[in-house]
Short mmCIF file of C-alpha atoms in Angstrom, two decimals:
data_model
loop_
_atom_site.label_atom_id
_atom_site.label_comp_id
_atom_site.label_asym_id
_atom_site.label_seq_id
_atom_site.Cartn_x
_atom_site.Cartn_y
_atom_site.Cartn_z
CA MET X 199 -22.41 18.82 13.25
CA VAL X 200 -20.06 16.03 13.66
CA GLN X 201 -21.84 12.95 13.96
CA LYS X 202 -19.39 10.28 13.96
CA VAL X 203 -15.55 9.98 13.37
CA THR X 204 -13.49 7.34 12.18
CA TRP X 205 -9.79 7.48 11.95
CA SER X 206 -7.83 4.40 10.71
CA GLY X 207 -4.75 3.36 8.99
CA ARG X 208 -2.96 -0.19 7.81
CA LYS X 209 -0.19 -1.96 7.14
CA GLY X 210 0.62 -1.63 3.37
CA SER X 211 -1.50 1.65 2.79
CA PRO X 212 0.94 4.60 2.60
CA ALA X 213 -1.89 7.16 4.20
CA ARG X 214 -4.08 6.93 7.09
CA SER X 215 -8.05 8.10 6.13
CA LEU X 216 -10.58 10.05 8.02
CA GLN X 217 -14.07 9.86 8.15
CA LEU X 218 -16.31 12.18 9.09
CA GLN X 219 -20.39 12.05 9.18
CA ILE X 220 -21.63 15.36 9.55
CA LEU X 221 -25.12 17.31 9.71
CA ASP X 222 -25.70 18.78 6.47
CA ASP X 223 -29.44 20.24 6.96
CA PRO X 224 -30.72 22.97 4.00
CA GLU X 225 -33.18 23.77 6.71
CA LEU X 226 -30.69 25.37 9.52
CA GLY X 227 -29.26 27.71 6.24
CA GLU X 228 -26.14 28.03 4.47
CA GLN X 229 -24.21 29.67 7.09
CA ASN X 230 -24.51 26.23 9.30
CA ARG X 231 -23.31 24.05 6.20
CA THR X 232 -20.07 22.82 5.53
CA GLY X 233 -19.63 23.90 1.62
CA ILE X 234 -17.45 21.47 0.88
CA ASP X 235 -15.94 20.27 -2.14
CA VAL X 236 -13.67 17.91 -2.68
CA TYR X 237 -12.75 19.82 -6.47
CA THR X 238 -11.49 23.13 -4.58
CA GLY X 239 -9.25 21.43 -2.24
CA ASN X 240 -10.67 21.26 1.17
CA PHE X 241 -8.13 20.23 3.87
CA LEU X 242 -9.23 19.07 7.32
CA ILE X 243 -7.59 18.91 10.91
CA PHE X 244 -8.39 16.99 13.75
CA THR X 245 -7.59 17.13 16.94
CA GLU X 246 -8.55 15.59 20.72
CA ASP X 247 -8.05 17.24 23.77
CA GLY X 248 -6.12 20.09 21.48
CA LYS X 249 -3.81 17.80 20.09
CA GLU X 250 -3.85 17.34 16.31
CA LEU X 251 -4.24 13.51 15.24
CA PHE X 252 -4.85 14.05 11.38
CA ARG X 253 -4.12 16.82 8.54
CA GLY X 254 -5.34 16.16 5.35
CA ILE X 255 -7.16 16.71 1.78
CA VAL X 256 -10.89 16.06 1.73
CA MET X 257 -11.25 13.54 -1.32
CA ARG X 258 -14.48 11.97 -1.39
CA GLN X 259 -18.05 12.82 -0.46
CA SER X 260 -21.40 11.74 -0.48
CA ARG X 261 -24.80 12.67 0.63
CA THR X 262 -27.77 10.67 2.14
CA GLN X 263 -31.47 11.29 1.94
CA ASP X 264 -31.21 11.40 6.15
CA ARG X 265 -29.05 15.20 5.44
CA ASN X 266 -26.09 13.70 6.54
CA LEU X 267 -22.81 14.70 4.61
CA ASN X 268 -20.17 11.21 4.88
CA VAL X 269 -16.63 12.36 3.58
CA THR X 270 -13.37 11.16 3.74
CA ALA X 271 -9.79 12.72 3.84
CA TYR X 272 -6.30 11.01 3.60
CA ASP X 273 -3.20 12.72 4.83
CA SER X 274 -0.07 13.95 3.08
CA ALA X 275 1.31 9.99 2.46
CA ILE X 276 -1.35 9.80 -0.03
CA TYR X 277 0.60 12.11 -2.67
CA LEU X 278 3.65 8.89 -2.18
CA ALA X 279 0.22 6.47 -3.74
CA ASN X 280 -1.28 9.01 -6.18
CA ASN X 281 2.53 10.00 -7.86
CA MET X 282 4.05 7.37 -10.39
CA ASP X 283 7.08 8.01 -12.62
CA THR X 284 10.63 5.80 -13.74
CA PHE X 285 13.52 5.43 -11.28
CA LYS X 286 17.14 4.82 -11.10
CA TYR X 287 19.47 4.54 -8.18
CA LYS X 288 22.88 3.46 -7.51
CA LYS X 289 24.53 2.68 -4.49
CA LYS X 290 21.91 5.10 -2.42
CA THR X 291 20.76 4.85 1.10
CA LEU X 292 16.93 4.58 1.81
CA SER X 293 17.02 7.71 3.32
CA GLN X 294 18.98 9.56 0.31
CA ILE X 295 16.34 7.99 -1.55
CA PHE X 296 13.70 9.05 0.74
CA LEU X 297 14.85 13.14 0.55
CA ASP X 298 15.03 12.66 -3.19
CA ILE X 299 11.66 11.83 -3.53
CA CYS X 300 10.21 14.98 -1.28
CA LYS X 301 12.33 16.98 -3.18
CA ARG X 302 11.61 16.28 -6.62
CA PHE X 303 8.15 16.27 -5.73
CA GLY X 304 7.62 19.18 -3.68
CA LEU X 305 6.47 16.87 -0.62
CA SER X 306 7.19 18.57 3.01
CA LYS X 307 9.68 16.51 5.20
CA GLY X 308 9.79 15.97 8.68
CA GLU X 309 11.63 13.30 10.65
CA VAL X 310 14.36 11.58 8.87
CA ALA X 311 16.04 8.29 10.01
CA ILE X 312 19.40 8.03 9.14
CA THR X 313 20.35 4.75 7.31
CA SER X 314 23.65 3.31 6.41
CA TYR X 315 23.26 0.71 3.67
CA LYS X 316 24.03 1.21 0.19
CA ILE X 317 21.73 -0.61 -2.32
CA PRO X 318 23.51 -1.89 -4.93
CA LYS X 319 20.89 -0.90 -7.54
CA LEU X 320 17.21 0.19 -7.78
CA ILE X 321 15.12 0.48 -10.83
CA GLN X 322 11.38 1.02 -10.79
CA ILE X 323 9.71 1.42 -14.35
CA ASN X 324 6.34 3.52 -14.60
CA ASN X 325 5.79 2.72 -10.74
CA SER X 326 4.46 4.86 -7.69
CA LEU X 327 6.45 6.71 -5.32
CA TYR X 328 5.23 4.01 -2.55
CA ASP X 329 6.20 1.26 -4.32
CA LEU X 330 9.59 2.11 -4.65
CA LEU X 331 9.99 3.74 -1.18
CA CYS X 332 8.65 0.04 -0.02
CA MET X 333 11.51 -1.77 -2.09
CA ALA X 334 13.78 0.38 -0.54
CA MET X 335 12.95 -0.19 2.63
CA SER X 336 12.44 -3.91 2.06
CA GLN X 337 15.98 -4.37 0.26
CA THR X 338 17.30 -2.12 3.65
CA TYR X 339 15.48 -4.49 5.99
CA TYR X 340 16.78 -7.64 4.42
CA SER X 341 20.51 -6.48 3.93
CA THR X 342 20.16 -5.04 7.98
CA GLY X 343 17.27 -6.53 9.93
CA ASP X 344 16.31 -2.84 10.56
CA ARG X 345 13.30 -2.26 9.63
CA TYR X 346 11.45 1.45 8.75
CA TYR X 347 7.87 3.03 7.63
CA ILE X 348 7.01 5.71 6.68
CA LEU X 349 4.46 8.41 8.51
CA SER X 350 2.61 11.54 8.03
CA LYS X 351 2.14 13.45 10.57
CA GLY X 352 1.40 17.46 10.88
CA GLY X 353 1.53 17.47 6.94
CA GLN X 354 5.03 16.21 6.78
CA LEU X 355 6.49 12.47 6.02
CA HIS X 356 8.17 11.03 8.40
CA LEU X 357 10.86 7.92 7.79
CA LEU X 358 10.91 5.83 11.04
CA HIS X 359 13.05 3.38 12.75
CA ARG X 360 10.61 0.87 13.70
CA ARG X 361 12.19 -0.45 16.77
CA GLU X 362 12.45 2.99 17.81
CA GLN X 363 8.60 3.78 17.96
CA ILE X 364 8.01 1.68 20.79
CA THR X 365 4.58 2.82 23.57
CA LYS X 366 4.78 1.49 26.66
CA LEU X 367 0.73 1.09 27.37
CA VAL X 368 -0.42 -2.14 27.81
CA LEU X 369 -3.62 -3.59 26.93
CA GLU X 370 -5.36 -6.44 29.07
CA THR X 371 -8.29 -8.09 29.66
CA GLY X 372 -8.77 -7.85 33.39
CA GLN X 373 -7.12 -7.30 36.52
CA GLU X 374 -8.46 -7.97 39.79
CA GLY X 375 -12.10 -7.22 40.80
CA SER X 376 -13.31 -6.15 37.45
CA PRO X 377 -14.07 -8.83 34.45
CA TYR X 378 -11.95 -6.46 31.82
CA GLY X 379 -9.45 -4.50 31.80
CA ASN X 380 -8.92 -2.25 29.10
CA LEU X 381 -9.43 -4.91 26.03
CA THR X 382 -12.74 -5.77 25.89
CA ALA X 383 -12.58 -8.61 23.25
CA TYR X 384 -10.24 -10.63 21.23
CA SER X 385 -9.75 -12.88 18.37
CA TYR X 386 -6.16 -15.00 18.17
CA SER X 387 -4.73 -17.05 14.97
CA LYS X 388 -1.86 -19.04 14.42
CA ASP X 389 -0.71 -20.57 10.88
CA ILE X 390 1.87 -22.01 9.62
CA THR X 391 0.45 -22.60 6.00
CA ASP X 392 3.43 -20.39 4.52
CA THR X 393 6.04 -21.41 6.81
CA ARG X 394 9.32 -21.91 4.93
CA THR X 395 12.20 -24.20 6.42
CA ARG X 396 15.07 -23.36 4.49
CA LEU X 397 15.71 -20.49 1.82
CA LYS X 398 17.97 -21.10 -1.17
CA LEU X 399 19.79 -17.75 -3.15
CA ILE X 400 20.46 -18.23 -7.00
CA SER X 401 21.42 -16.88 -9.81
CA GLU X 402 19.90 -15.62 -12.97
CA LYS X 403 21.55 -18.46 -14.58
CA GLY X 404 20.17 -21.14 -11.76
CA LYS X 405 23.12 -21.18 -9.90
CA THR X 406 23.04 -21.95 -6.23
CA ILE X 407 24.41 -18.97 -4.41
CA THR X 408 24.08 -19.29 -0.71
CA GLN X 409 21.50 -21.37 1.30
CA TRP X 410 20.19 -21.94 4.61
CA ALA X 411 17.95 -24.21 6.58
CA ASP X 412 16.45 -24.62 10.07
CA GLN X 413 17.04 -28.50 10.92
CA ASP X 414 15.44 -28.48 14.44
CA LEU X 415 11.95 -27.13 12.78
CA GLU X 416 12.34 -29.32 10.28
CA ALA X 417 12.20 -32.10 12.41
CA HIS X 418 8.94 -31.00 13.87
CA ILE X 419 7.40 -29.95 10.00
CA GLY X 420 9.55 -31.78 7.37
CA VAL X 421 10.84 -29.36 4.66
CA MET X 422 9.44 -26.31 2.70
CA GLN X 423 11.85 -24.55 0.99
CA ASP X 424 11.87 -21.12 -0.11
CA VAL X 425 13.88 -20.13 -3.47
CA GLN X 426 14.68 -16.75 -4.62
CA ILE X 427 16.91 -14.49 -6.90
CA PRO X 428 18.57 -11.22 -4.98
CA ASP X 429 19.62 -8.71 -6.69
CA GLU X 430 22.83 -8.21 -8.95
CA GLY X 431 25.93 -6.70 -7.20
CA LEU X 432 25.51 -7.62 -3.46
CA LYS X 433 28.32 -9.11 -2.20
CA LYS X 434 28.79 -12.42 -0.48
CA LYS X 435 29.15 -11.61 2.53
CA LYS X 436 25.80 -9.56 2.47
CA LEU X 437 24.34 -12.08 0.78
CA LYS X 438 24.86 -14.66 3.82
CA THR X 439 23.40 -12.01 5.83
CA MET X 440 20.19 -11.78 3.78
CA VAL X 441 19.59 -15.56 3.25
CA VAL X 442 19.89 -15.98 7.48
CA THR X 443 17.44 -12.60 7.37
CA MET X 444 14.85 -13.68 5.18
CA LEU X 445 14.61 -17.18 6.68
CA ASP X 446 14.16 -16.11 10.25
CA GLU X 447 10.96 -14.31 9.08
CA LEU X 448 10.08 -16.82 6.74
CA LYS X 449 10.17 -19.62 9.11
CA MET X 450 7.83 -18.17 11.50
CA PRO X 451 4.00 -18.61 11.95
CA LYS X 452 1.41 -16.29 10.99
CA GLU X 453 0.20 -15.23 14.32
CA SER X 454 -2.58 -12.66 14.04
CA LEU X 455 -4.56 -11.12 17.03
CA GLU X 456 -7.56 -8.86 16.61
CA VAL X 457 -8.45 -6.86 19.56
CA THR X 458 -10.91 -4.11 20.41
CA ALA X 459 -10.78 -1.57 23.42
CA PHE X 460 -11.31 1.83 24.92
CA GLY X 461 -9.88 4.29 22.80
CA ILE X 462 -6.11 5.48 22.93
CA SER X 463 -4.89 7.93 20.39
CA SER X 464 -1.77 7.08 20.59
CA ILE X 465 -1.61 3.48 19.60
CA TYR X 466 -1.84 3.54 15.52
CA SER X 467 -0.59 1.14 12.63
CA GLY X 468 3.29 1.38 12.65
CA MET X 469 3.44 1.48 16.43
CA ALA X 470 4.10 -1.97 19.07
CA VAL X 471 2.05 -2.19 21.91
CA TYR X 472 1.96 -4.84 25.06
CA ILE X 473 -0.76 -7.23 24.91
CA SER X 474 -1.82 -9.11 27.91
CA ILE X 475 -4.11 -12.12 27.77
CA PRO X 476 -3.50 -14.98 30.25
CA GLU X 477 -6.33 -16.81 29.39
CA ILE X 478 -4.63 -18.02 25.86
CA GLY X 479 -0.99 -17.72 27.31
CA ILE X 480 -0.21 -14.28 25.46
CA GLY X 481 1.92 -11.62 27.32
CA ARG X 482 4.27 -10.11 24.64
CA THR X 483 4.90 -7.34 22.25
CA PHE X 484 2.68 -6.78 19.31
CA TYR X 485 3.07 -4.43 16.08
CA VAL X 486 0.28 -2.67 15.35
CA ASP X 487 -0.60 -3.78 11.65
CA ALA X 488 -3.99 -2.12 10.71
CA ASP X 489 -6.23 0.23 13.10
CA THR X 490 -9.58 1.90 13.60
CA HIS X 491 -10.24 4.38 16.13
CA THR X 492 -14.28 5.71 16.16
CA TRP X 493 -15.47 8.26 18.54
CA GLU X 494 -19.52 8.84 18.67
CA GLY X 495 -20.41 11.56 20.98
CA ASP X 496 -17.35 11.25 23.92
CA TYR X 497 -17.33 7.77 23.52
CA HIS X 498 -13.98 6.22 21.80
CA THR X 499 -12.98 3.13 20.73
CA MET X 500 -10.38 1.00 18.86
CA ARG X 501 -10.19 -2.01 16.74
CA LEU X 502 -6.20 -3.29 16.18
CA THR X 503 -5.00 -6.09 14.16
CA LEU X 504 -1.53 -7.08 15.51
CA ASN X 505 1.69 -9.26 14.38
CA PHE X 506 4.19 -10.35 17.09
CA ALA X 507 6.94 -8.11 17.14
CA GLN X 508 10.00 -10.56 16.40
CA ASP X 509 12.56 -8.12 16.37
CA LEU X 510 11.63 -6.26 19.71
CA GLU X 511 12.62 -6.61 23.69
CA SER X 512 9.56 -7.39 25.53
CA ILE X 513 7.82 -4.84 27.29
CA ASN X 514 6.65 -6.09 30.83
CA ASP X 515 3.39 -5.00 32.71
CA ALA X 516 5.29 -2.21 34.18
CA GLY X 517 5.91 -0.87 30.77
CA GLU X 518 9.48 -0.88 31.15
CA VAL X 519 11.52 -2.98 28.47
CA GLU X 520 12.62 -6.41 29.38
CA LYS X 521 16.25 -7.47 28.09
CA SER X 522 16.63 -10.89 27.30
CA LYS X 523 18.79 -13.42 29.19
CA ALA X 524 21.50 -12.93 26.11
CA GLN X 525 21.63 -9.31 26.59
CA GLU X 526 22.09 -9.75 30.37
CA LYS X 527 24.38 -11.89 30.03
CA ALA X 528 26.66 -9.85 27.57
CA ALA X 529 26.14 -6.74 30.18
CA THR X 530 27.48 -8.59 33.08
CA GLU X 531 30.32 -9.79 31.11
CA ALA X 532 31.08 -6.18 30.02
CA ALA X 533 30.59 -5.17 33.49
CA GLN X 534 33.09 -7.89 34.57
CA GLU X 535 35.51 -6.95 32.24
CA LEU X 536 35.92 -3.42 33.06
CA ILE X 537 36.02 -3.95 36.60
CA LYS X 538 39.11 -6.38 35.94
CA ASN X 539 40.99 -3.71 33.84
CA ALA X 540 40.03 -1.25 36.51
CA ALA X 541 41.66 -3.25 38.64
CA ALA X 542 44.44 -3.95 36.63
CA ALA X 543 45.46 -0.21 36.08
CA LEU X 544 45.67 0.41 39.86
CA LYS X 545 48.02 -2.43 40.38
#
């Protein structure tokens, strides 16, 4: 009965969706029709080779004259977008806020990353649960440099540390003896329109609190400054960390890569994957910002929108995490220090 399946998600949208094109012919008899009605709360589970990829509620349906039923289902993260309230938190961590939201709205929780940074104050009036959590994740990132994201899996909501969700799969344009690898098409762009070379943090009265600049970059492209007002209550030490972290992100060009490849269901939004396209000099790790997986019969393809993962170590072609030279030097120095201490102890 199922003619086509499209499974997709993207950065900035809390829920992943599943779209089905189903044969719905009255002449086949009522026993061969789905009986789907969005108003009665139909839930859907999608599996591939016995592994569950999606679980959610059917929220949209339409029929056409060619006797097809098209349905769209969303996973449990849709409840983050479809619930609004007023929130007031003081000195709470992202983990604590996430757990409180799940409890207050009866949402089933799964894996919850433990965060230690306490957000001084977070007030949201008449806002969605997802916008609240995005604000909490953003403040945690700017104060610690750690990224987190929310994922629905198995009917549960998970709060995950983004750097830990690294797949060792490699997408590449081709190897010896074949014109293509598992990556069949790509489009790459680089843009500095929104790049900033310096950042100033000011108080609500306009007084400069702290600032940071990348003078080497300014020598190449000139001065491009951004000014922001941080949340009240942040300590000066935290503000210095924040301005550096924020500028590290603002000064980078926007690099976007869109690829089409043979479908791999373990690659989806929020994950990281190594991309190898030698002809344009790309061989590094990217975050998946948006994905669309399509099944038609036994044929599975995927279309991915990717962004360069600045906060990840690179993964080489063998699927191994490569340490930077600085990391290798630090590890070597630490090992030498241990050997030195051991030798001194033996004496």
